[in-house]
Amino acid sequence: MKYNDREIAKIGENKADLEGVLFHMKRQGNDWSDWYQRPSFKERYFKLISNLLFYYRVSEQEPLGILVIENAQVAY
């Protein structure tokens, strides 16, 4: 998919359907067995706008990245 970075960042400034702070963790290697012992959680701010999931560092305004969510249902 082709897109313009500035246009996508501008969409991220709109009112979000859902937003908040989440903690996430990347797996290390191919092993998840000791995930609870690793202090490698990162705090990120997420915004869901339509089918675009923007993620930010908590103190920054520009998104670190964007995920396109297709064929998914969001529920509390």
mmCIF file with all atom_site columns, N, CA and C in Angstrom, residues 4-52:
data_model
loop_
_atom_site.group_PDB
_atom_site.id
_atom_site.type_symbol
_atom_site.label_atom_id
_atom_site.label_alt_id
_atom_site.label_comp_id
_atom_site.label_asym_id
_atom_site.label_entity_id
_atom_site.label_seq_id
_atom_site.pdbx_PDB_ins_code
_atom_site.Cartn_x
_atom_site.Cartn_y
_atom_site.Cartn_z
_atom_site.occupancy
_atom_site.B_iso_or_equiv
_atom_site.pdbx_formal_charge
_atom_site.auth_seq_id
_atom_site.auth_comp_id
_atom_site.auth_asym_id
_atom_site.auth_atom_id
_atom_site.pdbx_PDB_model_num
ATOM 1   N N  . ASN A 1 4  ? 1.178   8.658   1.904  1.00 0.00 ? 4  ASN A N  1
ATOM 2   C CA . ASN A 1 4  ? 1.980   9.829   2.183  1.00 0.00 ? 4  ASN A CA 1
ATOM 3   C C  . ASN A 1 4  ? 2.089   9.950   3.706  1.00 0.00 ? 4  ASN A C  1
ATOM 4   N N  . ASP A 1 5  ? 3.298   9.982   4.235  1.00 0.00 ? 5  ASP A N  1
ATOM 5   C CA . ASP A 1 5  ? 3.515   10.012  5.682  1.00 0.00 ? 5  ASP A CA 1
ATOM 6   C C  . ASP A 1 5  ? 2.786   11.171  6.366  1.00 0.00 ? 5  ASP A C  1
ATOM 7   N N  . ARG A 1 6  ? 2.847   12.335  5.776  1.00 0.00 ? 6  ARG A N  1
ATOM 8   C CA . ARG A 1 6  ? 2.214   13.502  6.394  1.00 0.00 ? 6  ARG A CA 1
ATOM 9   C C  . ARG A 1 6  ? 0.696   13.378  6.426  1.00 0.00 ? 6  ARG A C  1
ATOM 10  N N  . GLU A 1 7  ? 0.111   12.813  5.368  1.00 0.00 ? 7  GLU A N  1
ATOM 11  C CA . GLU A 1 7  ? -1.347  12.633  5.342  1.00 0.00 ? 7  GLU A CA 1
ATOM 12  C C  . GLU A 1 7  ? -1.795  11.634  6.401  1.00 0.00 ? 7  GLU A C  1
ATOM 13  N N  . ILE A 1 8  ? -1.064  10.540  6.543  1.00 0.00 ? 8  ILE A N  1
ATOM 14  C CA . ILE A 1 8  ? -1.405  9.532   7.548  1.00 0.00 ? 8  ILE A CA 1
ATOM 15  C C  . ILE A 1 8  ? -1.239  10.109  8.954  1.00 0.00 ? 8  ILE A C  1
ATOM 16  N N  . ALA A 1 9  ? -0.168  10.867  9.192  1.00 0.00 ? 9  ALA A N  1
ATOM 17  C CA . ALA A 1 9  ? 0.037   11.487  10.499 1.00 0.00 ? 9  ALA A CA 1
ATOM 18  C C  . ALA A 1 9  ? -1.088  12.466  10.813 1.00 0.00 ? 9  ALA A C  1
ATOM 19  N N  . LYS A 1 10 ? -1.591  13.149  9.793  1.00 0.00 ? 10 LYS A N  1
ATOM 20  C CA . LYS A 1 10 ? -2.697  14.094  9.974  1.00 0.00 ? 10 LYS A CA 1
ATOM 21  C C  . LYS A 1 10 ? -3.971  13.356  10.388 1.00 0.00 ? 10 LYS A C  1
ATOM 22  N N  . ILE A 1 11 ? -4.198  12.172  9.839  1.00 0.00 ? 11 ILE A N  1
ATOM 23  C CA . ILE A 1 11 ? -5.362  11.353  10.228 1.00 0.00 ? 11 ILE A CA 1
ATOM 24  C C  . ILE A 1 11 ? -5.255  10.990  11.705 1.00 0.00 ? 11 ILE A C  1
ATOM 25  N N  . GLY A 1 12 ? -4.037  10.753  12.187 1.00 0.00 ? 12 GLY A N  1
ATOM 26  C CA . GLY A 1 12 ? -3.822  10.411  13.588 1.00 0.00 ? 12 GLY A CA 1
ATOM 27  C C  . GLY A 1 12 ? -4.184  11.510  14.564 1.00 0.00 ? 12 GLY A C  1
ATOM 28  N N  . GLU A 1 13 ? -4.348  12.733  14.081 1.00 0.00 ? 13 GLU A N  1
ATOM 29  C CA . GLU A 1 13 ? -4.741  13.851  14.939 1.00 0.00 ? 13 GLU A CA 1
ATOM 30  C C  . GLU A 1 13 ? -6.244  13.911  15.153 1.00 0.00 ? 13 GLU A C  1
ATOM 31  N N  . ASN A 1 14 ? -7.016  13.155  14.369 1.00 0.00 ? 14 ASN A N  1
ATOM 32  C CA . ASN A 1 14 ? -8.475  13.155  14.495 1.00 0.00 ? 14 ASN A CA 1
ATOM 33  C C  . ASN A 1 14 ? -8.919  12.487  15.786 1.00 0.00 ? 14 ASN A C  1
ATOM 34  N N  . LYS A 1 15 ? -10.214 12.628  16.081 1.00 0.00 ? 15 LYS A N  1
ATOM 35  C CA . LYS A 1 15 ? -10.798 11.998  17.266 1.00 0.00 ? 15 LYS A CA 1
ATOM 36  C C  . LYS A 1 15 ? -10.757 10.480  17.103 1.00 0.00 ? 15 LYS A C  1
ATOM 37  N N  . ALA A 1 16 ? -10.303 9.797   18.137 1.00 0.00 ? 16 ALA A N  1
ATOM 38  C CA . ALA A 1 16 ? -10.136 8.345   18.085 1.00 0.00 ? 16 ALA A CA 1
ATOM 39  C C  . ALA A 1 16 ? -11.408 7.622   18.508 1.00 0.00 ? 16 ALA A C  1
ATOM 40  N N  . ASP A 1 17 ? -11.640 6.427   17.931 1.00 0.00 ? 17 ASP A N  1
ATOM 41  C CA . ASP A 1 17 ? -12.731 5.564   18.366 1.00 0.00 ? 17 ASP A CA 1
ATOM 42  C C  . ASP A 1 17 ? -12.403 4.963   19.731 1.00 0.00 ? 17 ASP A C  1
ATOM 43  N N  . LEU A 1 18 ? -11.179 4.523   19.902 1.00 0.00 ? 18 LEU A N  1
ATOM 44  C CA . LEU A 1 18 ? -10.648 4.021   21.179 1.00 0.00 ? 18 LEU A CA 1
ATOM 45  C C  . LEU A 1 18 ? -9.222  4.526   21.306 1.00 0.00 ? 18 LEU A C  1
ATOM 46  N N  . GLU A 1 19 ? -8.792  4.814   22.538 1.00 0.00 ? 19 GLU A N  1
ATOM 47  C CA . GLU A 1 19 ? -7.420  5.239   22.753 1.00 0.00 ? 19 GLU A CA 1
ATOM 48  C C  . GLU A 1 19 ? -7.021  4.984   24.196 1.00 0.00 ? 19 GLU A C  1
ATOM 49  N N  . GLY A 1 20 ? -5.726  4.845   24.415 1.00 0.00 ? 20 GLY A N  1
ATOM 50  C CA . GLY A 1 20 ? -5.237  4.650   25.764 1.00 0.00 ? 20 GLY A CA 1
ATOM 51  C C  . GLY A 1 20 ? -3.815  4.130   25.780 1.00 0.00 ? 20 GLY A C  1
ATOM 52  N N  . VAL A 1 21 ? -3.295  4.000   27.002 1.00 0.00 ? 21 VAL A N  1
ATOM 53  C CA . VAL A 1 21 ? -1.937  3.526   27.207 1.00 0.00 ? 21 VAL A CA 1
ATOM 54  C C  . VAL A 1 21 ? -1.968  2.019   27.404 1.00 0.00 ? 21 VAL A C  1
ATOM 55  N N  . LEU A 1 22 ? -1.092  1.321   26.710 1.00 0.00 ? 22 LEU A N  1
ATOM 56  C CA . LEU A 1 22 ? -0.949  -0.128  26.835 1.00 0.00 ? 22 LEU A CA 1
ATOM 57  C C  . LEU A 1 22 ? 0.526   -0.466  27.012 1.00 0.00 ? 22 LEU A C  1
ATOM 58  N N  . PHE A 1 23 ? 0.761   -1.604  27.617 1.00 0.00 ? 23 PHE A N  1
ATOM 59  C CA . PHE A 1 23 ? 2.115   -2.130  27.758 1.00 0.00 ? 23 PHE A CA 1
ATOM 60  C C  . PHE A 1 23 ? 2.247   -3.307  26.814 1.00 0.00 ? 23 PHE A C  1
ATOM 61  N N  . HIS A 1 24 ? 3.303   -3.346  26.038 1.00 0.00 ? 24 HIS A N  1
ATOM 62  C CA . HIS A 1 24 ? 3.502   -4.454  25.108 1.00 0.00 ? 24 HIS A CA 1
ATOM 63  C C  . HIS A 1 24 ? 4.914   -4.986  25.255 1.00 0.00 ? 24 HIS A C  1
ATOM 64  N N  . MET A 1 25 ? 5.118   -6.180  24.719 1.00 0.00 ? 25 MET A N  1
ATOM 65  C CA . MET A 1 25 ? 6.408   -6.822  24.827 1.00 0.00 ? 25 MET A CA 1
ATOM 66  C C  . MET A 1 25 ? 6.709   -7.559  23.537 1.00 0.00 ? 25 MET A C  1
ATOM 67  N N  . LYS A 1 26 ? 7.939   -7.459  23.087 1.00 0.00 ? 26 LYS A N  1
ATOM 68  C CA . LYS A 1 26 ? 8.382   -8.233  21.935 1.00 0.00 ? 26 LYS A CA 1
ATOM 69  C C  . LYS A 1 26 ? 8.979   -9.536  22.443 1.00 0.00 ? 26 LYS A C  1
ATOM 70  N N  . ARG A 1 27 ? 8.709   -10.607 21.753 1.00 0.00 ? 27 ARG A N  1
ATOM 71  C CA . ARG A 1 27 ? 9.326   -11.869 22.148 1.00 0.00 ? 27 ARG A CA 1
ATOM 72  C C  . ARG A 1 27 ? 10.801  -11.836 21.780 1.00 0.00 ? 27 ARG A C  1
ATOM 73  N N  . GLN A 1 28 ? 11.582  -12.582 22.519 1.00 0.00 ? 28 GLN A N  1
ATOM 74  C CA . GLN A 1 28 ? 13.007  -12.646 22.255 1.00 0.00 ? 28 GLN A CA 1
ATOM 75  C C  . GLN A 1 28 ? 13.323  -14.030 21.713 1.00 0.00 ? 28 GLN A C  1
ATOM 76  N N  . GLY A 1 29 ? 13.761  -14.082 20.487 1.00 0.00 ? 29 GLY A N  1
ATOM 77  C CA . GLY A 1 29 ? 14.004  -15.362 19.839 1.00 0.00 ? 29 GLY A CA 1
ATOM 78  C C  . GLY A 1 29 ? 12.691  -16.029 19.473 1.00 0.00 ? 29 GLY A C  1
ATOM 79  N N  . ASN A 1 30 ? 12.625  -17.330 19.596 1.00 0.00 ? 30 ASN A N  1
ATOM 80  C CA . ASN A 1 30 ? 11.414  -18.076 19.285 1.00 0.00 ? 30 ASN A CA 1
ATOM 81  C C  . ASN A 1 30 ? 10.718  -18.599 20.535 1.00 0.00 ? 30 ASN A C  1
ATOM 82  N N  . ASP A 1 31 ? 11.076  -18.071 21.692 1.00 0.00 ? 31 ASP A N  1
ATOM 83  C CA . ASP A 1 31 ? 10.610  -18.647 22.944 1.00 0.00 ? 31 ASP A CA 1
ATOM 84  C C  . ASP A 1 31 ? 9.782   -17.647 23.748 1.00 0.00 ? 31 ASP A C  1
ATOM 85  N N  . TRP A 1 32 ? 8.540   -18.025 24.099 1.00 0.00 ? 32 TRP A N  1
ATOM 86  C CA . TRP A 1 32 ? 7.672   -17.225 24.957 1.00 0.00 ? 32 TRP A CA 1
ATOM 87  C C  . TRP A 1 32 ? 7.604   -17.823 26.362 1.00 0.00 ? 32 TRP A C  1
ATOM 88  N N  . SER A 1 33 ? 8.307   -18.920 26.643 1.00 0.00 ? 33 SER A N  1
ATOM 89  C CA . SER A 1 33 ? 8.093   -19.670 27.874 1.00 0.00 ? 33 SER A CA 1
ATOM 90  C C  . SER A 1 33 ? 8.421   -18.879 29.144 1.00 0.00 ? 33 SER A C  1
ATOM 91  N N  . ASP A 1 34 ? 9.353   -17.944 29.086 1.00 0.00 ? 34 ASP A N  1
ATOM 92  C CA . ASP A 1 34 ? 9.706   -17.205 30.300 1.00 0.00 ? 34 ASP A CA 1
ATOM 93  C C  . ASP A 1 34 ? 9.365   -15.716 30.179 1.00 0.00 ? 34 ASP A C  1
ATOM 94  N N  . TRP A 1 35 ? 8.283   -15.398 29.477 1.00 0.00 ? 35 TRP A N  1
ATOM 95  C CA . TRP A 1 35 ? 7.916   -14.005 29.239 1.00 0.00 ? 35 TRP A CA 1
ATOM 96  C C  . TRP A 1 35 ? 7.667   -13.237 30.529 1.00 0.00 ? 35 TRP A C  1
ATOM 97  N N  . TYR A 1 36 ? 7.139   -13.887 31.543 1.00 0.00 ? 36 TYR A N  1
ATOM 98  C CA . TYR A 1 36 ? 6.795   -13.213 32.791 1.00 0.00 ? 36 TYR A CA 1
ATOM 99  C C  . TYR A 1 36 ? 8.038   -12.855 33.616 1.00 0.00 ? 36 TYR A C  1
ATOM 100 N N  . GLN A 1 37 ? 9.188   -13.400 33.293 1.00 0.00 ? 37 GLN A N  1
ATOM 101 C CA . GLN A 1 37 ? 10.410  -13.132 34.045 1.00 0.00 ? 37 GLN A CA 1
ATOM 102 C C  . GLN A 1 37 ? 11.231  -11.989 33.441 1.00 0.00 ? 37 GLN A C  1
ATOM 103 N N  . ARG A 1 38 ? 10.869  -11.560 32.237 1.00 0.00 ? 38 ARG A N  1
ATOM 104 C CA . ARG A 1 38 ? 11.640  -10.512 31.572 1.00 0.00 ? 38 ARG A CA 1
ATOM 105 C C  . ARG A 1 38 ? 10.992  -9.144  31.786 1.00 0.00 ? 38 ARG A C  1
ATOM 106 N N  . PRO A 1 39 ? 11.743  -8.171  32.303 1.00 0.00 ? 39 PRO A N  1
ATOM 107 C CA . PRO A 1 39 ? 11.180  -6.828  32.489 1.00 0.00 ? 39 PRO A CA 1
ATOM 108 C C  . PRO A 1 39 ? 11.285  -6.007  31.209 1.00 0.00 ? 39 PRO A C  1
ATOM 109 N N  . SER A 1 40 ? 10.764  -6.508  30.110 1.00 0.00 ? 40 SER A N  1
ATOM 110 C CA . SER A 1 40 ? 10.947  -5.828  28.827 1.00 0.00 ? 40 SER A CA 1
ATOM 111 C C  . SER A 1 40 ? 9.653   -5.229  28.279 1.00 0.00 ? 40 SER A C  1
ATOM 112 N N  . PHE A 1 41 ? 8.704   -4.946  29.149 1.00 0.00 ? 41 PHE A N  1
ATOM 113 C CA . PHE A 1 41 ? 7.470   -4.317  28.686 1.00 0.00 ? 41 PHE A CA 1
ATOM 114 C C  . PHE A 1 41 ? 7.739   -2.862  28.344 1.00 0.00 ? 41 PHE A C  1
ATOM 115 N N  . LYS A 1 42 ? 7.116   -2.385  27.277 1.00 0.00 ? 42 LYS A N  1
ATOM 116 C CA . LYS A 1 42 ? 7.249   -0.986  26.872 1.00 0.00 ? 42 LYS A CA 1
ATOM 117 C C  . LYS A 1 42 ? 5.884   -0.332  26.944 1.00 0.00 ? 42 LYS A C  1
ATOM 118 N N  . GLU A 1 43 ? 5.871   0.902   27.367 1.00 0.00 ? 43 GLU A N  1
ATOM 119 C CA . GLU A 1 43 ? 4.625   1.653   27.469 1.00 0.00 ? 43 GLU A CA 1
ATOM 120 C C  . GLU A 1 43 ? 4.425   2.433   26.174 1.00 0.00 ? 43 GLU A C  1
ATOM 121 N N  . ARG A 1 44 ? 3.266   2.258   25.563 1.00 0.00 ? 44 ARG A N  1
ATOM 122 C CA . ARG A 1 44 ? 2.935   2.971   24.327 1.00 0.00 ? 44 ARG A CA 1
ATOM 123 C C  . ARG A 1 44 ? 1.501   3.500   24.415 1.00 0.00 ? 44 ARG A C  1
ATOM 124 N N  . TYR A 1 45 ? 1.270   4.579   23.719 1.00 0.00 ? 45 TYR A N  1
ATOM 125 C CA . TYR A 1 45 ? -0.067  5.158   23.614 1.00 0.00 ? 45 TYR A CA 1
ATOM 126 C C  . TYR A 1 45 ? -0.645  4.723   22.281 1.00 0.00 ? 45 TYR A C  1
ATOM 127 N N  . PHE A 1 46 ? -1.824  4.120   22.296 1.00 0.00 ? 46 PHE A N  1
ATOM 128 C CA . PHE A 1 46 ? -2.459  3.621   21.087 1.00 0.00 ? 46 PHE A CA 1
ATOM 129 C C  . PHE A 1 46 ? -3.730  4.403   20.796 1.00 0.00 ? 46 PHE A C  1
ATOM 130 N N  . LYS A 1 47 ? -3.992  4.631   19.510 1.00 0.00 ? 47 LYS A N  1
ATOM 131 C CA . LYS A 1 47 ? -5.232  5.270   19.050 1.00 0.00 ? 47 LYS A CA 1
ATOM 132 C C  . LYS A 1 47 ? -5.793  4.448   17.898 1.00 0.00 ? 47 LYS A C  1
ATOM 133 N N  . LEU A 1 48 ? -7.060  4.078   18.015 1.00 0.00 ? 48 LEU A N  1
ATOM 134 C CA . LEU A 1 48 ? -7.740  3.380   16.936 1.00 0.00 ? 48 LEU A CA 1
ATOM 135 C C  . LEU A 1 48 ? -8.658  4.368   16.243 1.00 0.00 ? 48 LEU A C  1
ATOM 136 N N  . ILE A 1 49 ? -8.388  4.620   14.974 1.00 0.00 ? 49 ILE A N  1
ATOM 137 C CA . ILE A 1 49 ? -9.209  5.511   14.166 1.00 0.00 ? 49 ILE A CA 1
ATOM 138 C C  . ILE A 1 49 ? -9.638  4.717   12.944 1.00 0.00 ? 49 ILE A C  1
ATOM 139 N N  . SER A 1 50 ? -10.916 4.396   12.888 1.00 0.00 ? 50 SER A N  1
ATOM 140 C CA . SER A 1 50 ? -11.457 3.552   11.824 1.00 0.00 ? 50 SER A CA 1
ATOM 141 C C  . SER A 1 50 ? -10.724 2.215   11.837 1.00 0.00 ? 50 SER A C  1
ATOM 142 N N  . ASN A 1 51 ? -10.003 1.864   10.801 1.00 0.00 ? 51 ASN A N  1
ATOM 143 C CA . ASN A 1 51 ? -9.270  0.592   10.793 1.00 0.00 ? 51 ASN A CA 1
ATOM 144 C C  . ASN A 1 51 ? -7.759  0.809   10.902 1.00 0.00 ? 51 ASN A C  1
ATOM 145 N N  . LEU A 1 52 ? -7.350  1.965   11.371 1.00 0.00 ? 52 LEU A N  1
ATOM 146 C CA . LEU A 1 52 ? -5.930  2.271   11.539 1.00 0.00 ? 52 LEU A CA 1
ATOM 147 C C  . LEU A 1 52 ? -5.594  2.340   13.023 1.00 0.00 ? 52 LEU A C  1
#
